[in-house]
Amino acid sequence: MHSFSERQVVMDELVEYPPGTPFPGVIGRTMDESSPAWPQPVRAKEGAPNIIFFVWDDVGYGQMSAFGGLCRTPTLERLAERGLRYTNFQTTALCSPTRGCILTGRNHHSLGLSAITELSMGYPGHNGYMGFEHGFISEMLLLHGYNTFAVGKWHLTPPEETTPAGPYHRWPLGRGFERYYGFLGGDTDQWHPDLTYDNHQVRPPKTPQEGYHLNIDLADKAIEFIQDAKVSAPDKPFFLYYATGAGHAPHHVEEEWIEKYKGEFDMGWDEYRKTVFERQKELGIMPAGTQLSERDPDVPAWDSLSDEARRMYAHEMEVYAAFVEQTDHHFGRIIDFLDKIGELDNTLVVVISDNGASAEGGIHGTFNELLFFNSIEETLEDNQARADKWGGVDTFPHYSWGWTWAGDTPFRRWKRETYRGGVTDPCIISWPRGIEAVGEVRNQYTHAIDIVPTILEALGIGAPEFIRGVPQSPIQGQSFVPTFEDAGAESERVTQYFEMFGHRSIYHDGWKAVCAFPGTSFAEAAEKDWFFGMPLTVEVLEELDTSGWELYHTAEDPAETRNLAGEMPEKMQEMIQRWYTEAGKYDVLPLVSADIERLNVPRPTVSKPRQSFVYYPGGAMVPFAAVPRVFNRPFSITAKVVIPERGAEGVLLALGNRHGGYSLYIKDGHLHHVHNYAGLERFKVSSPEAVPAGEAVLRYEFEPTGEPDLRKGKGTPGRSQLYINDELVASKDLPVTVPSAFGIIGLSCGYDAADAVNPDDYSAPFSFTGEIGEVVLDVSGDVIVDDEADLKRLMAEQ
């Protein structure tokens, strides 16, 4: 018989066996006759590196100082000095598609991500579903003993699946991430974000007045996730997918960061391009003989602008640059933490942007990006009136597209287009323990789909044939590990197609063909009465294929300045045919433009189709993309409440925030409804008398009175009406309504989520202090028949 101490020694000599194989121990009648063995835990290879993907948003090739830009990024410069700059790295020209490529190693149409998930359509290349046969790198690394964390922007779940009803299998925790903290949609307010923690919504831990900013919060959580794991398993490597909202709108940042850039962009975008281009050549990012692309026809010369306009535009860029540097700083806190705990040298860091700089601010920039999404004209005067608040809580700003053009130096055009300005992005890879070459430049042609196979080869592991029992599709990317040490290694990627909203191009062996749609610029398109968002018909496509293609020898002309289509018609035809071959291979067709009607395409929903939606107080916010669409149609909101004798106040139902939305609420005893027209105007209707105590039915109705003009950003005019216990008590005409998108904050019942729709009247959450039985949002079109006399009386009282 063993003594206790002898048995302890035996127990410490563990025997392990692979799960699913026969038990190698001995099972006797008692412990004396038995010997144990344990299923072997999944462990990473000895010395396996940590991995970080830092994905920027809408940051152009010529903006980061690490790539010659004038937005200071000292953390990225530090990583570049300890690693490699890849100067010929390509993306898809849009966020969700590129992120899908980065995380799976497959082309975006193969994933069903032809565009952002909100614009999905019922075709394999467009449905936004990202099938489970396309495994994520997070799922692959879990099989090899990694912790996996995602922090920040997701934007890879179909909108109809982002509600608290799920399903959750396309949320981060359903795609191989063990922890998640961030926002599920495409962008969010940096001061008042809509946050998801693992699989549930949370409110920010502080307010802006208390020092809150999303970038601080995200860095805090990334450090927390890493620290918690390393404390318990210091030898276990982690994969961190870190995707901030910077530099996507809104360009939100603290004033002290903005002050650092005062006056630094007074030279304007023309001089900015010249300065950055010279810096890029000095850094070896651009070959010495590169020709800078010409002035974009949509961008006015800086010298042609008034002093007031130049001051406004320069300030917009000051705020953007401050946002970029502040983001770099907080990412630097993560890098410093890894250095402190001795993990930095064995951390493989990949820094990339998801597409070129964004032109969604329009020619003047905009104090509220929702103007762009609703086709509402941005004006310089509106921006100037809010200049002193730019970047603060009262704006949702974006800069002028003159800075977009400059931000993609030396290339032409920008995000959403497949010229190099839209698809060629900064890329930095740093891994001191694994890559001996440091501070060098790599010019090989690479693409976002090449990241996953590169990581797998660097780790010495293969792509799995099955994940959770699902057979895996082939990874379409190609590893560029050979370039880590060999600057002269051949580019493995010889061919790559591009398509975004009908804008097409193809790269092959140093050549590139581009077919711009709706035109090479908005000005050129307007000459044919074409415009961004117009339908792409067969007739339009045939015209484009006949005369719309351009040809560039990018190996000698990196900035696409010399169109050789007329000189080399046979080469041009070869490239066009090659594009169609690749399009057939990767499910690109049918071609679909950015037609605004894509927002309203019928899509499958978790529940059966309905026109009446019932909400209860205090529940989780319904994400904006899954909220019933009330635009340009009659609808009603009916709340069944109990008002105590002392009275009550608070929100009954709200959607959006101070930058656009609606809210039905009680304040000072009176019933109010506000329609926030993209931050430009707030149309408010109020009951003249207080809501009586006791049980009450409170109702808001919208009745259209005219037709919308969507191309001019004008939704259906109509009439706002309030009813208390079926009696019409107030009415007000709305000359215009939001045509297609209220904002990024969803719908909440009994409180206002994240931020107030009408901050002049209340602060969020402004929870209702009475009792709400239910609130019903009805979009069937059934409305109460007005009493004509009551209506005339009310109109006379306005």
Coordinates of C-alpha atoms in Angstrom, one line a residue, residues 649-650 661-677 680-689 700-702 718-722 729-737 757-763 766 794-795 797-798:
E649 CA -41.6 61.7 -17.0
G650 CA -39.2 59.9 -19.3
G661 CA -33.8 59.9 -34.7
Y662 CA -37.1 60.2 -33.0
S663 CA -38.3 60.1 -29.4
L664 CA -41.8 59.9 -27.8
Y665 CA -41.5 61.1 -24.2
I666 CA -43.2 62.9 -21.3
K667 CA -41.5 65.9 -19.7
D668 CA -43.0 68.4 -17.3
G669 CA -46.2 66.4 -17.4
H670 CA -46.7 66.9 -21.2
L671 CA -46.5 64.4 -24.0
H672 CA -43.9 65.2 -26.7
H673 CA -42.6 63.8 -29.9
V674 CA -39.4 65.0 -31.6
H675 CA -38.3 64.1 -35.1
N676 CA -34.6 64.9 -35.3
Y677 CA -33.8 65.7 -39.0
L680 CA -30.2 70.1 -38.8
E681 CA -33.6 70.6 -37.3
R682 CA -35.7 69.1 -34.5
F683 CA -39.4 69.1 -35.3
K684 CA -41.2 68.8 -32.0
V685 CA -44.9 68.5 -31.2
S686 CA -46.3 68.7 -27.7
S687 CA -49.6 68.3 -25.9
P688 CA -51.0 71.6 -24.6
E689 CA -52.3 69.8 -21.5
Y700 CA -48.2 59.3 -31.9
E701 CA -49.0 59.1 -35.6
F702 CA -47.2 60.2 -38.7
G718 CA -46.2 64.8 -43.2
R719 CA -48.1 65.5 -40.1
S720 CA -47.1 64.7 -36.6
Q721 CA -50.1 64.0 -34.3
L722 CA -50.4 63.2 -30.6
V729 CA -54.5 66.8 -28.7
A730 CA -51.7 68.2 -30.9
S731 CA -50.7 68.3 -34.5
K732 CA -47.7 69.8 -36.4
D733 CA -46.7 69.7 -40.0
L734 CA -43.2 68.3 -40.9
P735 CA -41.9 70.0 -44.0
V736 CA -39.3 67.2 -44.4
T737 CA -38.3 64.0 -42.7
V757 CA -32.4 62.3 -29.4
N758 CA -33.3 65.7 -28.0
P759 CA -30.6 66.8 -25.6
D760 CA -32.2 70.2 -25.3
D761 CA -35.0 68.6 -23.3
Y762 CA -33.3 65.7 -21.5
S763 CA -30.2 63.7 -20.9
F766 CA -34.2 59.6 -19.1
L794 CA -55.2 72.6 -33.3
M795 CA -53.8 74.0 -36.4
E797 CA -53.4 77.2 -32.2
Q798 CA -49.9 76.6 -33.6

